[in-house]
Amino acid sequence: MEKIRIIVAGPRGRMGSEAVKMVNSTEHFELVAAVDHKYDGIMLSDLEGLHSIHNVPVYSNIETCLQNVGADVLIDLTTPEVGMHHTKTALAYNVRPVVGTTGFTASDLEELEHICQEKDLGCIIAPNFAIGAVLMMKFSQMAAKYFSDVEIIELHHDQKLDAPSGTAVKTAEMISAVRETKEQGHPNEKETIQGVRGGNYDGMHIHSVRLPGLVAHQQVLFGSDGQTLTIRHDSYNRGSFMSGVKVAVESVMEHNSFVYGLENILV
Ligand code: NAP
């Protein structure tokens, strides 16, 4: 079996460094390069925490990287702006993106889907690679058929740049797909502190909590007459996302289309 040749963008990051280690320790994966905007022309083993990863060149520019190394897959774990640029550039070079970076807009996703269609190339974007989180979203969608009132509370570490989380938006989208639009709460409800009821997505409310000590957590609360149901998932470390990234890398090699959400590739 030929190895899948992989580039990781964002190798010093909390997610990226885990991805580097996961790729390096997977027998049928080969880490061929890394993209880091602060370093060029060094080896990954020169970077703090990555000394044991040998013979992997680092490029500051994605295009130069793609021109110099033969790769099958780009794993992007950076920031929304640069992640979009990396993803488009990878597709232009016929390299399949697996994107964990969150904060892409609906029009970004549409644009990428269009490029994938034109190029007949696979791309997987997942706002949450934790398999437990995917099940939490699926269970929430099941529950929403029977409970039309729902509040989503997502809780993350305080260094997270985007709010609400991609997982919360994806959960809201999945719930919206199965329930009638409903403005929740009292029709005359007034906020005496602005924003206290959270963001409104199709009538349901999303609340974003940011605190040091947290990693990635979400609870979805459903209520109806005389009962509530709470579905909760907790990621306690970044390693929790890597089994999903691995499945996505394997799967993107089999797909020739755009996939948004890990739930669409888990069988
Ligand atoms: P992080 O620790 O801040 O890492 C981001 C990395 O991207 C940093 O090393 C940063 O470098 C680097 N970077 C910034 N601009 C860059 C550029 N132009 N080129 C290359 N690298 C660049 O963040 P994280 O916690 O690892 O999260 C990374 C992304 O994954 C975020 O969007 C986060 O929301 C998302 N995430 C996704 C999942 C999932 O399951 N899908 C789970 C957790 C997090 P500097 O330090 O020099 O700025």
JSON list of C-alpha atoms and ligand atoms in Angstrom, two decimals, residues 8-17 35-39 59-62 76-83 85-86 99-104 125-130 133 156-157 159-162 165-167 215-216 235 238 240-242 245, ligand 1:
[
{"chain": "A", "resi": 8, "resn": "VAL", "atom": "CA", "xyz": [0.65, 19.99, 7.82]},
{"chain": "A", "resi": 9, "resn": "ALA", "atom": "CA", "xyz": [0.01, 23.75, 8.00]},
{"chain": "A", "resi": 10, "resn": "GLY", "atom": "CA", "xyz": [0.27, 25.27, 11.50]},
{"chain": "A", "resi": 11, "resn": "PRO", "atom": "CA", "xyz": [2.73, 22.72, 12.98]},
{"chain": "A", "resi": 12, "resn": "ARG", "atom": "CA", "xyz": [3.55, 24.78, 16.11]},
{"chain": "A", "resi": 13, "resn": "GLY", "atom": "CA", "xyz": [-0.13, 25.18, 17.02]},
{"chain": "A", "resi": 14, "resn": "ARG", "atom": "CA", "xyz": [-1.92, 23.13, 19.65]},
{"chain": "A", "resi": 15, "resn": "MET", "atom": "CA", "xyz": [-3.83, 21.16, 17.00]},
{"chain": "A", "resi": 16, "resn": "GLY", "atom": "CA", "xyz": [-1.09, 21.24, 14.36]},
{"chain": "A", "resi": 17, "resn": "SER", "atom": "CA", "xyz": [1.55, 19.77, 16.67]},
{"chain": "A", "resi": 35, "resn": "VAL", "atom": "CA", "xyz": [3.87, 25.25, 6.41]},
{"chain": "A", "resi": 36, "resn": "ASP", "atom": "CA", "xyz": [4.59, 27.82, 9.10]},
{"chain": "A", "resi": 37, "resn": "HIS", "atom": "CA", "xyz": [4.37, 31.55, 8.39]},
{"chain": "A", "resi": 38, "resn": "LYS", "atom": "CA", "xyz": [7.23, 32.34, 10.79]},
{"chain": "A", "resi": 39, "resn": "TYR", "atom": "CA", "xyz": [9.83, 29.87, 9.52]},
{"chain": "A", "resi": 59, "resn": "TYR", "atom": "CA", "xyz": [8.11, 26.42, 4.23]},
{"chain": "A", "resi": 60, "resn": "SER", "atom": "CA", "xyz": [6.62, 29.79, 5.06]},
{"chain": "A", "resi": 61, "resn": "ASN", "atom": "CA", "xyz": [4.79, 29.94, 1.75]},
{"chain": "A", "resi": 62, "resn": "ILE", "atom": "CA", "xyz": [2.19, 27.33, 0.79]},
{"chain": "A", "resi": 76, "resn": "ASP", "atom": "CA", "xyz": [-4.76, 22.79, 7.69]},
{"chain": "A", "resi": 77, "resn": "LEU", "atom": "CA", "xyz": [-4.96, 23.81, 11.35]},
{"chain": "A", "resi": 78, "resn": "THR", "atom": "CA", "xyz": [-4.28, 27.54, 11.27]},
{"chain": "A", "resi": 79, "resn": "THR", "atom": "CA", "xyz": [-6.62, 30.57, 11.23]},
{"chain": "A", "resi": 80, "resn": "PRO", "atom": "CA", "xyz": [-9.72, 31.20, 9.07]},
{"chain": "A", "resi": 81, "resn": "GLU", "atom": "CA", "xyz": [-8.14, 33.76, 6.71]},
{"chain": "A", "resi": 82, "resn": "VAL", "atom": "CA", "xyz": [-4.96, 31.87, 6.04]},
{"chain": "A", "resi": 83, "resn": "GLY", "atom": "CA", "xyz": [-6.78, 28.52, 6.14]},
{"chain": "A", "resi": 85, "resn": "HIS", "atom": "CA", "xyz": [-5.95, 30.70, 1.24]},
{"chain": "A", "resi": 86, "resn": "HIS", "atom": "CA", "xyz": [-4.15, 27.40, 2.00]},
{"chain": "A", "resi": 99, "resn": "VAL", "atom": "CA", "xyz": [-9.35, 21.27, 7.12]},
{"chain": "A", "resi": 100, "resn": "GLY", "atom": "CA", "xyz": [-9.87, 21.54, 10.86]},
{"chain": "A", "resi": 101, "resn": "THR", "atom": "CA", "xyz": [-9.51, 25.32, 10.93]},
{"chain": "A", "resi": 102, "resn": "THR", "atom": "CA", "xyz": [-12.81, 26.88, 11.99]},
{"chain": "A", "resi": 103, "resn": "GLY", "atom": "CA", "xyz": [-14.43, 30.22, 11.20]},
{"chain": "A", "resi": 104, "resn": "PHE", "atom": "CA", "xyz": [-14.97, 29.77, 7.44]},
{"chain": "A", "resi": 125, "resn": "ILE", "atom": "CA", "xyz": [-13.78, 20.37, 6.19]},
{"chain": "A", "resi": 126, "resn": "ALA", "atom": "CA", "xyz": [-14.86, 19.44, 9.70]},
{"chain": "A", "resi": 127, "resn": "PRO", "atom": "CA", "xyz": [-15.50, 21.97, 12.45]},
{"chain": "A", "resi": 128, "resn": "ASN", "atom": "CA", "xyz": [-15.07, 19.14, 14.93]},
{"chain": "A", "resi": 129, "resn": "PHE", "atom": "CA", "xyz": [-12.92, 16.07, 14.42]},
{"chain": "A", "resi": 130, "resn": "ALA", "atom": "CA", "xyz": [-13.83, 14.48, 17.78]},
{"chain": "A", "resi": 133, "resn": "ALA", "atom": "CA", "xyz": [-18.80, 15.49, 19.17]},
{"chain": "A", "resi": 156, "resn": "HIS", "atom": "CA", "xyz": [-14.00, 26.79, 24.85]},
{"chain": "A", "resi": 157, "resn": "HIS", "atom": "CA", "xyz": [-10.59, 27.99, 26.04]},
{"chain": "A", "resi": 159, "resn": "GLN", "atom": "CA", "xyz": [-7.64, 31.81, 23.12]},
{"chain": "A", "resi": 160, "resn": "LYS", "atom": "CA", "xyz": [-10.27, 30.76, 20.60]},
{"chain": "A", "resi": 161, "resn": "LEU", "atom": "CA", "xyz": [-10.64, 33.41, 17.88]},
{"chain": "A", "resi": 162, "resn": "ASP", "atom": "CA", "xyz": [-14.12, 32.68, 16.48]},
{"chain": "A", "resi": 165, "resn": "SER", "atom": "CA", "xyz": [-17.75, 27.68, 17.51]},
{"chain": "A", "resi": 166, "resn": "GLY", "atom": "CA", "xyz": [-17.99, 25.90, 14.17]},
{"chain": "A", "resi": 167, "resn": "THR", "atom": "CA", "xyz": [-19.47, 22.93, 16.06]},
{"chain": "A", "resi": 215, "resn": "VAL", "atom": "CA", "xyz": [-10.62, 22.80, 25.82]},
{"chain": "A", "resi": 216, "resn": "ALA", "atom": "CA", "xyz": [-13.76, 22.21, 23.69]},
{"chain": "A", "resi": 235, "resn": "SER", "atom": "CA", "xyz": [-12.88, 17.18, 24.64]},
{"chain": "A", "resi": 238, "resn": "ARG", "atom": "CA", "xyz": [-6.32, 17.94, 21.39]},
{"chain": "A", "resi": 240, "resn": "SER", "atom": "CA", "xyz": [-9.28, 13.70, 21.08]},
{"chain": "A", "resi": 241, "resn": "PHE", "atom": "CA", "xyz": [-9.50, 15.17, 17.57]},
{"chain": "A", "resi": 242, "resn": "MET", "atom": "CA", "xyz": [-6.79, 13.10, 15.93]},
{"chain": "A", "resi": 245, "resn": "VAL", "atom": "CA", "xyz": [-8.34, 13.70, 11.35]},
{"chain": "B", "resi": 1, "resn": "NAP", "atom": "P1", "xyz": [-3.23, 27.69, 17.70]},
{"chain": "B", "resi": 1, "resn": "NAP", "atom": "O1", "xyz": [-2.59, 26.90, 18.79]},
{"chain": "B", "resi": 1, "resn": "NAP", "atom": "O2", "xyz": [-3.32, 29.18, 17.83]},
{"chain": "B", "resi": 1, "resn": "NAP", "atom": "O3", "xyz": [-2.51, 27.31, 16.33]},
{"chain": "B", "resi": 1, "resn": "NAP", "atom": "C1", "xyz": [-2.69, 28.01, 15.14]},
{"chain": "B", "resi": 1, "resn": "NAP", "atom": "C2", "xyz": [-1.37, 27.95, 14.42]},
{"chain": "B", "resi": 1, "resn": "NAP", "atom": "O4", "xyz": [-1.52, 28.54, 13.13]},
{"chain": "B", "resi": 1, "resn": "NAP", "atom": "C3", "xyz": [-0.28, 28.72, 15.16]},
{"chain": "B", "resi": 1, "resn": "NAP", "atom": "O5", "xyz": [0.89, 27.94, 15.21]},
{"chain": "B", "resi": 1, "resn": "NAP", "atom": "C4", "xyz": [-0.10, 29.95, 14.27]},
{"chain": "B", "resi": 1, "resn": "NAP", "atom": "O6", "xyz": [1.20, 30.50, 14.33]},
{"chain": "B", "resi": 1, "resn": "NAP", "atom": "C5", "xyz": [-0.36, 29.34, 12.94]},
{"chain": "B", "resi": 1, "resn": "NAP", "atom": "N1", "xyz": [-0.54, 30.33, 11.88]},
{"chain": "B", "resi": 1, "resn": "NAP", "atom": "C6", "xyz": [-1.09, 31.57, 11.97]},
{"chain": "B", "resi": 1, "resn": "NAP", "atom": "N2", "xyz": [-1.00, 32.19, 10.79]},
{"chain": "B", "resi": 1, "resn": "NAP", "atom": "C7", "xyz": [-0.37, 31.31, 9.94]},
{"chain": "B", "resi": 1, "resn": "NAP", "atom": "C8", "xyz": [0.05, 31.36, 8.60]},
{"chain": "B", "resi": 1, "resn": "NAP", "atom": "N3", "xyz": [-0.12, 32.47, 7.90]},
{"chain": "B", "resi": 1, "resn": "NAP", "atom": "N4", "xyz": [0.66, 30.28, 8.05]},
{"chain": "B", "resi": 1, "resn": "NAP", "atom": "C9", "xyz": [0.87, 29.16, 8.77]},
{"chain": "B", "resi": 1, "resn": "NAP", "atom": "N5", "xyz": [0.52, 29.07, 10.07]},
{"chain": "B", "resi": 1, "resn": "NAP", "atom": "C10", "xyz": [-0.09, 30.12, 10.64]},
{"chain": "B", "resi": 1, "resn": "NAP", "atom": "O7", "xyz": [-4.74, 27.17, 17.49]},
{"chain": "B", "resi": 1, "resn": "NAP", "atom": "P2", "xyz": [-5.30, 25.69, 17.63]},
{"chain": "B", "resi": 1, "resn": "NAP", "atom": "O8", "xyz": [-5.97, 25.53, 18.94]},
{"chain": "B", "resi": 1, "resn": "NAP", "atom": "O9", "xyz": [-4.27, 24.71, 17.22]},
{"chain": "B", "resi": 1, "resn": "NAP", "atom": "O10", "xyz": [-6.45, 25.73, 16.52]},
{"chain": "B", "resi": 1, "resn": "NAP", "atom": "C11", "xyz": [-6.15, 25.86, 15.14]},
{"chain": "B", "resi": 1, "resn": "NAP", "atom": "C12", "xyz": [-7.47, 25.89, 14.38]},
{"chain": "B", "resi": 1, "resn": "NAP", "atom": "O11", "xyz": [-8.14, 24.64, 14.55]},
{"chain": "B", "resi": 1, "resn": "NAP", "atom": "C13", "xyz": [-8.47, 26.95, 14.88]},
{"chain": "B", "resi": 1, "resn": "NAP", "atom": "O12", "xyz": [-9.21, 27.45, 13.80]},
{"chain": "B", "resi": 1, "resn": "NAP", "atom": "C14", "xyz": [-9.37, 26.18, 15.83]},
{"chain": "B", "resi": 1, "resn": "NAP", "atom": "O13", "xyz": [-10.65, 26.76, 16.00]},
{"chain": "B", "resi": 1, "resn": "NAP", "atom": "C15", "xyz": [-9.45, 24.87, 15.08]},
{"chain": "B", "resi": 1, "resn": "NAP", "atom": "N6", "xyz": [-9.82, 23.69, 15.87]},
{"chain": "B", "resi": 1, "resn": "NAP", "atom": "C16", "xyz": [-10.49, 22.74, 15.17]},
{"chain": "B", "resi": 1, "resn": "NAP", "atom": "C17", "xyz": [-10.84, 21.58, 15.80]},
{"chain": "B", "resi": 1, "resn": "NAP", "atom": "C18", "xyz": [-11.54, 20.54, 14.98]},
{"chain": "B", "resi": 1, "resn": "NAP", "atom": "O14", "xyz": [-11.81, 19.45, 15.51]},
{"chain": "B", "resi": 1, "resn": "NAP", "atom": "N7", "xyz": [-11.88, 20.82, 13.73]},
{"chain": "B", "resi": 1, "resn": "NAP", "atom": "C19", "xyz": [-10.51, 21.37, 17.14]},
{"chain": "B", "resi": 1, "resn": "NAP", "atom": "C20", "xyz": [-9.80, 22.35, 17.82]},
{"chain": "B", "resi": 1, "resn": "NAP", "atom": "C21", "xyz": [-9.44, 23.51, 17.16]},
{"chain": "B", "resi": 1, "resn": "NAP", "atom": "P3", "xyz": [1.52, 31.71, 15.40]},
{"chain": "B", "resi": 1, "resn": "NAP", "atom": "O15", "xyz": [1.52, 31.08, 16.73]},
{"chain": "B", "resi": 1, "resn": "NAP", "atom": "O16", "xyz": [2.85, 32.20, 14.95]},
{"chain": "B", "resi": 1, "resn": "NAP", "atom": "O17", "xyz": [0.43, 32.73, 15.20]}
]
